[in-house]
Coordinates of C-alpha atoms in Angstrom, one line a residue:
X19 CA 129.5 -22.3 33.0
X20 CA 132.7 -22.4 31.7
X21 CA 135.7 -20.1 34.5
X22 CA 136.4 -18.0 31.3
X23 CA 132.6 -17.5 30.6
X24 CA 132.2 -16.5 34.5
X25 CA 134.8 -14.0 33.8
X26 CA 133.6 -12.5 31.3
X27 CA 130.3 -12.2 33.4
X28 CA 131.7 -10.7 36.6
X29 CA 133.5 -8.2 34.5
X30 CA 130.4 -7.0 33.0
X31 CA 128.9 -6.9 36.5
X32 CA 131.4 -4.5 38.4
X33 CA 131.7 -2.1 35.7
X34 CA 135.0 -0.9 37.6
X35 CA 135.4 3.0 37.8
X36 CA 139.0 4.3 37.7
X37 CA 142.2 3.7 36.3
X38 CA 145.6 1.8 38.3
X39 CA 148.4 4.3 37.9
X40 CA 151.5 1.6 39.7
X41 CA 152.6 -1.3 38.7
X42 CA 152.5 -2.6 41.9
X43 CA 148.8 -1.6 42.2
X44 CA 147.8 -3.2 39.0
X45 CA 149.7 -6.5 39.7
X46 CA 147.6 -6.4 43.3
X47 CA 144.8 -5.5 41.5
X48 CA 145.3 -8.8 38.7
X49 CA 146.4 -10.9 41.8
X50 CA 143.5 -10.4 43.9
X51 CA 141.2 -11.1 40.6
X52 CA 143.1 -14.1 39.5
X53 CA 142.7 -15.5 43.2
X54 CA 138.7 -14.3 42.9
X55 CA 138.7 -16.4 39.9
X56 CA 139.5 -19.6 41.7
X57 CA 136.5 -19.2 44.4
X58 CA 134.4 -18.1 41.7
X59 CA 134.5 -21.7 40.4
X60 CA 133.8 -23.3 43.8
X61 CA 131.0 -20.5 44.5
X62 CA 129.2 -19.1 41.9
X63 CA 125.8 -17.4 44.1
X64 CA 129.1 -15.3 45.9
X65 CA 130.9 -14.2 42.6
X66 CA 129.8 -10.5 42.7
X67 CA 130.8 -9.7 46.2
X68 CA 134.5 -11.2 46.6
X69 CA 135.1 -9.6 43.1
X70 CA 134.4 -5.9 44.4
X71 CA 135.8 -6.7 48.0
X72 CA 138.6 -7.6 46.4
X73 CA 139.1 -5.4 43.3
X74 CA 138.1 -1.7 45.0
X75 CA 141.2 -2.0 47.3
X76 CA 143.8 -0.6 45.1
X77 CA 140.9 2.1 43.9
X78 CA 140.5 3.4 47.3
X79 CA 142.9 5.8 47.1
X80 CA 141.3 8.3 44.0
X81 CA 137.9 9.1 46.1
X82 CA 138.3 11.4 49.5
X83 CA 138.4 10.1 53.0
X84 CA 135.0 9.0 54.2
X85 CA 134.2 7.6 57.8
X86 CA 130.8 5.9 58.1
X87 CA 130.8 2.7 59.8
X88 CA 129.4 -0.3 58.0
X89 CA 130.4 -3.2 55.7
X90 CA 131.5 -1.6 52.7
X91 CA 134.3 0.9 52.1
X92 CA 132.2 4.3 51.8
X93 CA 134.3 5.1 48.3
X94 CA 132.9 2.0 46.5
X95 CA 129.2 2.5 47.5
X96 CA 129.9 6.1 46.1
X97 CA 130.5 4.6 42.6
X98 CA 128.4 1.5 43.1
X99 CA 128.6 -1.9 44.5
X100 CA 126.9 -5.3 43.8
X101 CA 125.4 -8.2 44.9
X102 CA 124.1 -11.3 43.3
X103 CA 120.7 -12.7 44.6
X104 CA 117.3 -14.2 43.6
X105 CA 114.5 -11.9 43.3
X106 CA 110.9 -14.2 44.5
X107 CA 108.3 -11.2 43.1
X108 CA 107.2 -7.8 44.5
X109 CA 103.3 -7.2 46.4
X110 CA 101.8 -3.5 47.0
X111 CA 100.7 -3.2 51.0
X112 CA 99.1 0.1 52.0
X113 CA 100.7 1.6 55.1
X114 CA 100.4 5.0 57.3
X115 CA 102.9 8.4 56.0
X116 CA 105.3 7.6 59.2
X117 CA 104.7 3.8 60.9
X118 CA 107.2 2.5 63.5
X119 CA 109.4 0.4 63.0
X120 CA 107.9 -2.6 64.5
X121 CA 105.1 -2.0 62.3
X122 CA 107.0 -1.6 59.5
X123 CA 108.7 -5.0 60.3
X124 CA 105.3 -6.7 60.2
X125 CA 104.7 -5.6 56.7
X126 CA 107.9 -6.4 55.6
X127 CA 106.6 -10.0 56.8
X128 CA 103.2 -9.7 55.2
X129 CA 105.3 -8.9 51.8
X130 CA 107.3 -12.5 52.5
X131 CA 104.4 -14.7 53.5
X132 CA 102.5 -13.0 50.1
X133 CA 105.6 -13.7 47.7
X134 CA 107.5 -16.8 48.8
X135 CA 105.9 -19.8 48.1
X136 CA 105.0 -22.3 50.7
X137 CA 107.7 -24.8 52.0
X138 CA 107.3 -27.8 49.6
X139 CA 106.2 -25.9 46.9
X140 CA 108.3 -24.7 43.5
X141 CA 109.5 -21.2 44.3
X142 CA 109.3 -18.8 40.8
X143 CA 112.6 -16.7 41.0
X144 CA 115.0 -14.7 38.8
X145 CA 118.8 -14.6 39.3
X146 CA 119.5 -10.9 39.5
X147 CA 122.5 -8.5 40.1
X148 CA 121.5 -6.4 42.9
X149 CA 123.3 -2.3 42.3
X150 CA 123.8 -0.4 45.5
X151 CA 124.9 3.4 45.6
X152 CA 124.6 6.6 47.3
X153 CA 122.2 7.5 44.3
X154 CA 119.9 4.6 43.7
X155 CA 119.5 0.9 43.8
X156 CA 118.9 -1.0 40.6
X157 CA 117.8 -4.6 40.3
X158 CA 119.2 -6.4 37.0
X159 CA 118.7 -9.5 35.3
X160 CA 122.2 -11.6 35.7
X161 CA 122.0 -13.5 32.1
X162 CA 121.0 -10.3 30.0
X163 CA 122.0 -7.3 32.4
X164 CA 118.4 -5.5 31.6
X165 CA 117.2 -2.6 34.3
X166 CA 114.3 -4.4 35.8
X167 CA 113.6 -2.1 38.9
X168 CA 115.7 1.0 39.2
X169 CA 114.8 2.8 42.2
X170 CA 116.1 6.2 43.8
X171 CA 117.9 5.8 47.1
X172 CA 115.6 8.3 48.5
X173 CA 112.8 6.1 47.7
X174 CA 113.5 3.7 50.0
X175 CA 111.3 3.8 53.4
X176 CA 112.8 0.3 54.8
X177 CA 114.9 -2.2 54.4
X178 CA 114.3 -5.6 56.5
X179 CA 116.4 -9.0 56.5
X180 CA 115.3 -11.9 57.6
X181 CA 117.1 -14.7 57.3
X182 CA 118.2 -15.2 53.8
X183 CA 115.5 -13.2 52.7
X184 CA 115.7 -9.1 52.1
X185 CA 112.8 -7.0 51.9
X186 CA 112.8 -3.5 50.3
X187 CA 110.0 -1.3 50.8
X188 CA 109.9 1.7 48.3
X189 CA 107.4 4.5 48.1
X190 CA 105.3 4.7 44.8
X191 CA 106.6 7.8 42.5
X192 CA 104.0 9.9 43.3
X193 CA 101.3 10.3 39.9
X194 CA 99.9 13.8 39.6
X195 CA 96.5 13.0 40.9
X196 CA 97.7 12.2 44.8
X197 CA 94.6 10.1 45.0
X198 CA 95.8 8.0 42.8
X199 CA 98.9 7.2 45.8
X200 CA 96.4 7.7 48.8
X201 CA 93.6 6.0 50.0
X202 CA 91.8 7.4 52.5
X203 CA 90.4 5.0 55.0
X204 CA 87.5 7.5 56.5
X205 CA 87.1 10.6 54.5
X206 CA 88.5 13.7 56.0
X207 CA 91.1 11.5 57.9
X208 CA 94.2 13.5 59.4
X209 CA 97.3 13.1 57.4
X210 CA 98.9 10.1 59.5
X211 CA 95.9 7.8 59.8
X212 CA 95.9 7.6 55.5
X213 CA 97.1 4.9 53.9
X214 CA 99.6 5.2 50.5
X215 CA 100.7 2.6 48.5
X216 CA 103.9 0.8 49.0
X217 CA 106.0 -1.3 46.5
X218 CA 108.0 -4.1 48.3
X219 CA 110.0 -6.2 46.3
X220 CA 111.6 -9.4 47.8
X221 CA 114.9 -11.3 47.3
X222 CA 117.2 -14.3 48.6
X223 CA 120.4 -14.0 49.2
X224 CA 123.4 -15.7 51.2
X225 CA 124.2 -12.1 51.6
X226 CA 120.8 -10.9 53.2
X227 CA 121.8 -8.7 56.0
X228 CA 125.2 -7.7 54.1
X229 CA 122.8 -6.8 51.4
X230 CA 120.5 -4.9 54.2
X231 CA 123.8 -2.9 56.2
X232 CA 124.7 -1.6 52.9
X233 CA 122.3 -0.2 51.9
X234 CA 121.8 1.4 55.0
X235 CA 125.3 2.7 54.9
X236 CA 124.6 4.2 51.8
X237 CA 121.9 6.3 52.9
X238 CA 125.0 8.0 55.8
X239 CA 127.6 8.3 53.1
X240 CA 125.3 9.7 50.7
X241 CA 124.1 12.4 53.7
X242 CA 128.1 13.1 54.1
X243 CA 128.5 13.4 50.1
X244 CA 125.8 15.8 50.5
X245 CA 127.4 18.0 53.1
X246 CA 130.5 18.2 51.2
X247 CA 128.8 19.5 48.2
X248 CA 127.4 22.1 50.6
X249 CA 131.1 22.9 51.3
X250 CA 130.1 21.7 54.8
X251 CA 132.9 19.1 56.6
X252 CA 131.2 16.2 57.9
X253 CA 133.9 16.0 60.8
X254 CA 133.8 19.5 61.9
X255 CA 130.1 18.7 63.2
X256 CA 131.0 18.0 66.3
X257 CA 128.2 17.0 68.5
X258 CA 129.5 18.9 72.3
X259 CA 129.8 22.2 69.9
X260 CA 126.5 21.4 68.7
X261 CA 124.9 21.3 72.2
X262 CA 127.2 24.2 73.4
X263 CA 124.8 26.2 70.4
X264 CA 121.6 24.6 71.6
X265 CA 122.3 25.5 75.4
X266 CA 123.1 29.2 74.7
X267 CA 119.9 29.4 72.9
X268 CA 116.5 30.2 74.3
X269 CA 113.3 28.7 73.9
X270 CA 111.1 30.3 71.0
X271 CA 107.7 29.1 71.1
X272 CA 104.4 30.6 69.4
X273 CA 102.0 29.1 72.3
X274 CA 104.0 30.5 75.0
X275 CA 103.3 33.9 73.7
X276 CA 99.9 33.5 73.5
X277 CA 99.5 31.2 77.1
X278 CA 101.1 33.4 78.7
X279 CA 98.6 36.0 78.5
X280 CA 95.2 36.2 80.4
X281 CA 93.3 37.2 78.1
X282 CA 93.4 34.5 75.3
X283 CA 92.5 32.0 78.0
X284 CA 89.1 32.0 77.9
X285 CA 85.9 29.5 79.6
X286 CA 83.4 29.7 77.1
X287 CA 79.4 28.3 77.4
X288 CA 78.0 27.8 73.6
X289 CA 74.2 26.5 73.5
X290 CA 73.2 24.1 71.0
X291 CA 69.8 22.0 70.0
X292 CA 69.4 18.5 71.4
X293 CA 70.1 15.8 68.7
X294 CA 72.6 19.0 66.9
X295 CA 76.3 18.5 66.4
X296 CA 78.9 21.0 67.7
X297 CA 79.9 21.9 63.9
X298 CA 83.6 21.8 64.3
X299 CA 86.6 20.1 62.5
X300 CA 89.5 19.6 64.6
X301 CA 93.1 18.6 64.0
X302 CA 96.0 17.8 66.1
X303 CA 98.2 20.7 67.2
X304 CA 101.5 18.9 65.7
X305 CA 104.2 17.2 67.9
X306 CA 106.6 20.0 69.2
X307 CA 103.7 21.8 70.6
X308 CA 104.9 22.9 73.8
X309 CA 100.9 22.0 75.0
X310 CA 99.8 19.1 72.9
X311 CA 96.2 19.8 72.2
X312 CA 93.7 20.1 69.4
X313 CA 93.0 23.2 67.1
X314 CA 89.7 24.5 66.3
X315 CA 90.3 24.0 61.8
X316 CA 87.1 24.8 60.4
X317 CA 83.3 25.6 61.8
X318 CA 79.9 25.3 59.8
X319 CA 77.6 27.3 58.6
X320 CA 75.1 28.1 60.9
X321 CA 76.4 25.9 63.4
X322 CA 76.4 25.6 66.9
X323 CA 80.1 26.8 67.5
X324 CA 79.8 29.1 64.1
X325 CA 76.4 30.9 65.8
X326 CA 77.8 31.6 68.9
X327 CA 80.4 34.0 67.4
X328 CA 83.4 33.3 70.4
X329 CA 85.1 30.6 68.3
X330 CA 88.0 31.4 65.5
X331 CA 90.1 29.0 63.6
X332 CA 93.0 28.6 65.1
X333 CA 91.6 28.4 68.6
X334 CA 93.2 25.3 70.7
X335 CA 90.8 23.7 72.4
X336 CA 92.1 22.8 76.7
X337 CA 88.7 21.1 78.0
X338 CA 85.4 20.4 77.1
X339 CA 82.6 19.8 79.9
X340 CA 86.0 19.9 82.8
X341 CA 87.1 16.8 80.7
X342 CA 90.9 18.0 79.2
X343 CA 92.2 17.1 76.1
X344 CA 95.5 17.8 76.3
X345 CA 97.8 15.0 75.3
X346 CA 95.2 12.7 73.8
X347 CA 95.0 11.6 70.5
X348 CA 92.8 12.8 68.0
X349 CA 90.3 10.3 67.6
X350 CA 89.5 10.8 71.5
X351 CA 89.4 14.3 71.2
X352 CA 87.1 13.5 67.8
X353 CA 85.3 10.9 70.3
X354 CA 84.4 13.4 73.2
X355 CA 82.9 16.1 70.9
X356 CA 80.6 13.5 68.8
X357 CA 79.5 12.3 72.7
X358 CA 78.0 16.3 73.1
X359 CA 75.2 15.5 70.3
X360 CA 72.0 15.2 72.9
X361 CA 73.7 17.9 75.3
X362 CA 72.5 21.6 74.4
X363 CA 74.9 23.4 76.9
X364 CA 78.7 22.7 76.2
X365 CA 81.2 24.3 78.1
X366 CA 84.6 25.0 76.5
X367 CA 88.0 26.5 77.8
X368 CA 90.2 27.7 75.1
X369 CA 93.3 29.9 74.1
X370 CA 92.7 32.1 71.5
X371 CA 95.3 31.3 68.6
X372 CA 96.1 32.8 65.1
X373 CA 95.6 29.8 62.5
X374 CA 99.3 30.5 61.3
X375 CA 102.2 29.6 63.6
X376 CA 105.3 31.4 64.1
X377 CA 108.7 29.7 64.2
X378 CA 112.3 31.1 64.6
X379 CA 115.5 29.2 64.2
X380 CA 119.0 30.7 65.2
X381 CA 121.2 28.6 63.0
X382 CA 124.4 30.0 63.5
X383 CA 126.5 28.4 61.0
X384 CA 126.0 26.1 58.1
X385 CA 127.2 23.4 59.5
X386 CA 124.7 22.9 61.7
X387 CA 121.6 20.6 60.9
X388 CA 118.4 22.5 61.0
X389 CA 117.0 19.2 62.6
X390 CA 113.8 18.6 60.9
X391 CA 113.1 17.3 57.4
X392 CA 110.3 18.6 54.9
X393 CA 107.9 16.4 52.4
X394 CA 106.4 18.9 49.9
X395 CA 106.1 21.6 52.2
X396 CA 105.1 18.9 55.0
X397 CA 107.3 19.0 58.3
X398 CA 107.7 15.6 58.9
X399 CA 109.8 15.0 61.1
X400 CA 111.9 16.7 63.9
X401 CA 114.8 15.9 65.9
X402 CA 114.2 15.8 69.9
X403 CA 116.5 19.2 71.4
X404 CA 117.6 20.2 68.2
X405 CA 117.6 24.2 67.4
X406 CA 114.4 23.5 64.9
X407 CA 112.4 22.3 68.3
X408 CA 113.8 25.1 70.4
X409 CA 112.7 27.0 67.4
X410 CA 108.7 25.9 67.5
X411 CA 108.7 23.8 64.1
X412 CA 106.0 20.8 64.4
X413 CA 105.4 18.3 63.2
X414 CA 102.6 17.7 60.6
X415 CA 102.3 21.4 59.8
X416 CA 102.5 23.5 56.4
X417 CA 105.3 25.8 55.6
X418 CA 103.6 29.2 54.7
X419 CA 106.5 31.6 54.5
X420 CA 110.1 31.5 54.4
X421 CA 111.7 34.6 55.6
X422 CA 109.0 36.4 54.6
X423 CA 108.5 34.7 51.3
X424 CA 105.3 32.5 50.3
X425 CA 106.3 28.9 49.7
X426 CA 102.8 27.8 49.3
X427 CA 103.1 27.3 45.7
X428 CA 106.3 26.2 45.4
X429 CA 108.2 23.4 44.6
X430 CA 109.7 20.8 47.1
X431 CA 113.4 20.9 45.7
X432 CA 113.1 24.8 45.8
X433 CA 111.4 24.6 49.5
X434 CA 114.7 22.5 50.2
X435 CA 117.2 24.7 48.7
X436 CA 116.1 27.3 50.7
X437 CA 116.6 25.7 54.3
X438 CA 119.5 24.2 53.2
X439 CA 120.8 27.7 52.3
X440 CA 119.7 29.4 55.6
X441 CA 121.8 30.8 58.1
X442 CA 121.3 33.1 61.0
X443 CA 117.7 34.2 62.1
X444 CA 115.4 31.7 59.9
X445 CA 111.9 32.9 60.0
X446 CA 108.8 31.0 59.3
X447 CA 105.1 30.3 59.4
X448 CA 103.5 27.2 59.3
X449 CA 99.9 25.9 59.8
X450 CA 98.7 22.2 60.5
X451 CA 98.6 20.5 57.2
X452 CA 95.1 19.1 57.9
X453 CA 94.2 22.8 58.2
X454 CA 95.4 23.9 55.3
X455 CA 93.9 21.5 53.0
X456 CA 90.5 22.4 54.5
X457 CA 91.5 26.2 54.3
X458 CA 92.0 26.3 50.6
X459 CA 89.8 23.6 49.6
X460 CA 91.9 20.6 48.9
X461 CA 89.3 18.6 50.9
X462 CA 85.9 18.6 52.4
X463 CA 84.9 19.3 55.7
X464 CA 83.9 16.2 58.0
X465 CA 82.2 18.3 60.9
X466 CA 81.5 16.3 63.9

């Protein structure tokens, strides 16, 4: 192409916000263009990125100070930045709720090895303009500028480079029937061991990890936009004053309540048939639990642990037989029970539990992070020592109530609005997910 035509084109593509009140600004501004226009000729694949490095900085000044570290000026990914790259195709994996990282690495490799085509071989690709912001990212066709992907930033579960290659993962929009997004492996399967459906589309670029720390930057200026909308100051959350609050506070955990008392520890002997199962679902007690353990979730009819009449739901169960199962993961726990099937005397130590947990946060200001984030009522995740933890939220469990108000029927955003707008003495009631679903029918009893 023509230098003229590839102006044309890199205009269209930034789409520059704002208006050059100086002289002197707009003769940097045409300055720094006219020089862009010279490498644009010796480097075409780079256009879209010297353009906007060099075009946003006499633009700077109109948007409000911002200090998030990364390679972008925080103002410009505010508005939106671009970068050109080839898009190789897109492949659907199915992964866990919350993998690690190292996991999620792997299937950010599975994606490559699926899409790119094998050295030697004619790789299919699609020049693209690649939209970053603190709102979405959208993926559009260079030549004709079409949307072909436009994807909320919130969307976006990981972001691998690797080499010249970037790897978005997205989560599907999720359809009205959930089990149309998640496939359970074994029926009745706890909430982290089912699989959903992710989208992870794949791209070249000279600008791979640029393209990667952007876009990661994005999702921290977009968190800072989000407390100054709350009329919060980003740099008035200063973390010694945040731990001055957490050490003040004291610990405020449901279990300890009911540990602490005799008489909800309890050793319990339940007979059973030879060749009968115990008649139990368990799930996990949720990580914050001060005593990591499993919870009795439902019992059958006319069941072992049903006929003996000393079990409730909600019970968390210490040891079975003298073998504890405190700390060990579910399917373990799952494991040990199942192994009682030929026994007909089981021995159980318990503490009598309410199904519903009770949490209470002090948040003393708004300007303090609660510390935990919700999923459609889900907690689903929670930061180590923050006030939520000293607090007693867990993870994996349900949020009943609010402050005394049901959330159980309603909607995330609202659910959202509502923590966001706490302050002082924040009182809830949650319940294992797993538990929940069981409890109102959402799914069907496995009993083991």
């Amino acid at each position: 192409p023509t230098p003229l035509s590839i102006l044309v084109r890199a205009s269209l593509r930034c789409s520059v916000k704002g208006v050059v009140h100086s002289v002197v600004q707009r003769l940097q501004f045409l300055g720094n263009f006219l020089q862009g226009i010279a490498l644009i000729v010796q480097n075409r694949n780079r256009l879209t990125t010297f353009i906007f490095s060099c075009s946003f900085v006499s633009l700077s000044i109109h948007s409000p100070s911002l200090s998030v570290p990364g390679p972008c000026e925080p103002e410009d990914l505010i508005d939106g930045i671009i970068f050109a790259a080839n898009y190789l195709g897109s492949t659907q994996l199915l992964s866990e709720r919350n993998p690690s990282k190292n996991i999620r690495m792997m299937q950010a490799q599975e994606a490559v090895s699926r899409v790119k085509s094998p050295e030697g071989d004619a790789q299919t690709l699609t020049e693209v303009d690649l939209f970053i912001s603190t709102l979405r990212i959208k993926v559009l066709n260079a030549d004709t500028q079409e949307t072909m992907m436009d994807n909320a930033l919130r969307t976006i579960s990981y972001i691998a480079d690797i080499g010249n290659i970037v790897v978005l993962m997205a989560r599907r929009r999720m359809p009205r029937t959930a089990s149309q997004d998640c496939i359970e492996t074994t029926p009745g399967a706890p909430e982290a061991k089912k699989q959903y459906r992710m989208i992870c589309h794949v791209f070249e670029s000279e600008d791979a990890q640029l393209i990667a720390q952007s876009i990661g930057q994005s999702f921290s200026v977009a968190y800072q936009e989000f407390l100054r909308a709350n009329g919060i100051n980003p740099e008035d959350l200063s973390q010694k004053e945040y731990s001055d609050i957490i050490n003040t506070q004291e610990m405020y955990n449901d279990d300890l309540i009911h540990f602490s008392n005799s008489e909800n520890c309890k050793e319990l002997q339940l007979e059973k048939h030879k060749g009968e199962i115990l008649g139990v679902v368990i799930v996990e007690s949720g990580w914050g639990s001060i005593l990591p353990t499993v919870i009795l979730a439902n019992m059958m009819n006319g069941g072992p642990a049903a006929r003996s009449g000393k079990l409730s739901i909600g019970d968390q169960i210490m040891s079975i037989n003298n073998t504890s199962l405190v700390g060990l993961p579910l399917a373990t726990c799952q494991g040990i029970i199942k192994g009682l099937k030929n026994q007909v005397q089981v021995k159980l130590n318990i503490v009598s539990c309410p199904p519903v947990t009770t949490v209470l946060i002090k948040r003393p200001d708004l300007k303090y992070q609660l510390g935990f984030s919700v999923q459609n009522g889900i907690i689903c995740s929670l930061m180590r020592g923050g006030i939520a933890e000293r607090g007693g939220v867990r993870v994996g469990h349900r949020i009943i109530e609010i402050n005394g108000q049901s959330v159980v029927a309603t909607a995330h955003e609202k659910i959202v609005q509502a923590l966001s707008n706490s302050v002082g003495e924040i009182h809830m009631k949650t319940m294992p997910a797993a538990m929940f679903r069981l409890l109102t029918g959402q799914e069907t009893p496995m009993y083991i």
